[in-house]
Short mmCIF file of C-alpha atoms in Angstrom, two decimals:
data_model
loop_
_atom_site.label_atom_id
_atom_site.label_comp_id
_atom_site.label_asym_id
_atom_site.label_seq_id
_atom_site.Cartn_x
_atom_site.Cartn_y
_atom_site.Cartn_z
CA HIS F 1 -10.35 15.96 -12.95
CA THR F 2 -14.05 16.26 -13.56
CA PRO F 3 -15.99 19.08 -11.88
CA GLN F 4 -18.78 17.75 -9.65
CA GLU F 5 -22.22 19.37 -9.56
CA GLU F 6 -22.69 18.65 -5.85
CA TRP F 7 -19.56 20.71 -5.15
CA ASP F 8 -20.66 23.67 -7.30
CA GLY F 9 -18.42 22.57 -10.16
CA LYS F 10 -15.30 22.02 -8.07
CA THR F 11 -13.00 19.06 -8.71
CA VAL F 12 -11.71 16.56 -6.16
CA MET F 13 -8.36 18.36 -6.21
CA GLN F 14 -9.97 21.75 -5.55
CA MET F 15 -11.97 20.33 -2.65
CA VAL F 16 -8.85 18.81 -1.07
CA GLU F 17 -6.92 22.06 -1.58
CA GLN F 18 -9.74 23.89 0.25
CA GLY F 19 -9.34 21.52 3.21
CA LYS F 20 -12.52 19.54 2.54
CA LYS F 21 -10.97 16.07 2.75
CA GLU F 22 -13.90 14.71 4.80
CA GLU F 23 -16.36 15.58 2.02
CA VAL F 24 -14.04 14.02 -0.57
CA GLU F 25 -13.70 10.92 1.65
CA ARG F 26 -17.49 10.55 1.91
CA TRP F 27 -17.90 11.09 -1.85
CA LEU F 28 -15.25 8.46 -2.63
CA GLN F 29 -16.79 5.96 -0.17
CA GLU F 30 -20.18 6.24 -1.87
CA ARG F 31 -18.67 5.59 -5.30
CA GLU F 32 -16.44 2.79 -4.01
CA TYR F 33 -19.37 0.97 -2.47
CA ILE F 34 -21.47 1.28 -5.64
CA SER F 35 -18.53 0.07 -7.74
CA PHE F 36 -17.95 -2.86 -5.39
CA MET F 37 -21.63 -3.89 -5.42
CA ASN F 38 -21.78 -3.66 -9.22
CA ALA F 39 -18.62 -5.75 -9.51
CA GLU F 40 -20.12 -8.44 -7.26
CA ARG F 41 -23.48 -8.42 -9.03
CA LEU F 42 -21.86 -8.62 -12.47
CA GLU F 43 -19.21 -11.09 -11.26
CA CYS F 44 -16.46 -8.77 -12.45
CA PRO F 45 -13.04 -9.76 -11.07
CA VAL F 46 -11.69 -6.19 -10.87
CA THR F 47 -13.06 -3.04 -9.27
CA VAL F 48 -12.34 0.59 -10.09
CA ASP F 49 -9.03 1.73 -8.57
CA PHE F 50 -9.95 4.51 -6.14
CA ASN F 51 -6.70 4.03 -4.21
CA THR F 52 -4.65 5.90 -6.81
CA ILE F 53 -6.58 9.10 -6.12
CA ARG F 54 -6.59 8.36 -2.38
CA ARG F 55 -2.79 8.06 -2.37
CA LYS F 56 -2.46 11.31 -4.30
CA PHE F 57 -4.45 13.23 -1.69
CA GLY F 58 -3.18 11.44 1.43
CA LEU F 59 -6.46 9.66 2.18
CA PRO F 60 -6.67 6.17 3.71
CA LEU F 61 -6.81 3.31 1.20
CA SER F 62 -10.17 1.78 0.33
CA PRO F 63 -11.10 -1.76 1.38
CA PHE F 64 -13.33 -1.96 -1.71
CA VAL F 65 -10.45 -1.92 -4.23
CA THR F 66 -9.32 -5.33 -5.45
CA LEU F 67 -5.67 -6.08 -4.61
CA GLY F 68 -5.68 -3.25 -2.04
CA GLU F 69 -2.22 -1.71 -1.55
CA LYS F 70 -0.69 -3.83 -4.30
CA ARG F 71 -3.01 -2.39 -6.93
CA GLN F 72 -1.18 -0.36 -9.56
CA THR F 73 -3.08 1.59 -12.18
CA ARG F 74 -1.63 3.30 -15.21
CA LEU F 75 -2.97 5.06 -18.26
CA LEU F 76 -2.44 3.43 -21.60
CA GLU F 77 -2.11 5.54 -24.69
CA LYS F 78 -4.20 4.25 -27.57
CA GLN F 79 -3.61 4.76 -31.24
CA ARG F 80 -6.56 5.31 -33.53
CA THR F 81 -7.34 2.40 -35.79
CA ASP F 82 -9.87 1.80 -38.55
CA GLU F 83 -11.70 -0.53 -36.17
CA MET F 84 -12.02 2.24 -33.57
CA GLU F 85 -13.40 4.62 -36.17
CA GLN F 86 -15.97 2.02 -37.21
CA TYR F 87 -17.22 1.73 -33.62
CA GLU F 88 -17.26 5.51 -33.20
CA GLN F 89 -19.54 5.89 -36.21
CA TYR F 90 -22.08 3.74 -34.33
CA ASP F 91 -21.65 5.84 -31.15
CA MET F 92 -20.02 2.95 -29.30
CA PRO F 93 -17.94 4.07 -26.31
CA LEU F 94 -14.33 3.18 -27.11
CA GLU F 95 -13.87 2.00 -23.51
CA TRP F 96 -16.11 -0.94 -24.37
CA MET F 97 -13.48 -2.32 -26.71
CA ASP F 98 -11.19 -3.10 -23.77
CA SER F 99 -13.86 -4.71 -21.62
CA PHE F 100 -14.73 -8.38 -21.68
CA PHE F 101 -18.09 -7.69 -23.35
CA GLY F 102 -17.17 -4.79 -25.61
CA LYS F 103 -16.55 -6.33 -28.98
CA ASP F 104 -19.48 -8.75 -28.65
CA ILE F 105 -21.96 -5.95 -27.95
CA ALA F 106 -20.50 -3.72 -30.65
CA GLU F 107 -20.58 -6.50 -33.26
CA PHE F 108 -24.17 -7.37 -32.29
CA PHE F 109 -25.24 -3.72 -32.58
CA ILE F 110 -23.48 -3.27 -35.91
CA GLU F 111 -25.02 -6.48 -37.28
CA LYS F 112 -28.54 -5.45 -36.20
CA THR F 113 -28.28 -1.89 -37.53
CA ARG F 114 -26.38 -2.51 -40.76
CA GLY F 115 -28.37 -1.08 -43.65
CA LYS F 116 -30.92 0.69 -41.47
CA SER F 117 -31.51 4.36 -42.20
CA GLU F 118 -31.53 7.07 -39.54
CA ALA F 119 -34.99 7.80 -38.20
#
């Protein structure tokens, strides 16, 4: 888990272990709301799954997560490919490749920068 500056570098897990579930709850709610509003504004059919972390720490499920209780999230292992290495050389986040816009943006960027020297 990622250390958070507002918690003096502590992770969500460390905060919960220290009995600070209310602070974690508030922190999650803020991020859930922002994620939900962004999903609506961008007309994205799926929101970030905050319920997985909520289940892990015994917190109530979020109403902002699409599919609610039924939502199942899992990590997928990716193998490196030549295509991934090409995008990395242009500093493209690899997460983009799985999103609905990823390849289009990457291809556009590559097309516009092909042959240009570094400034």
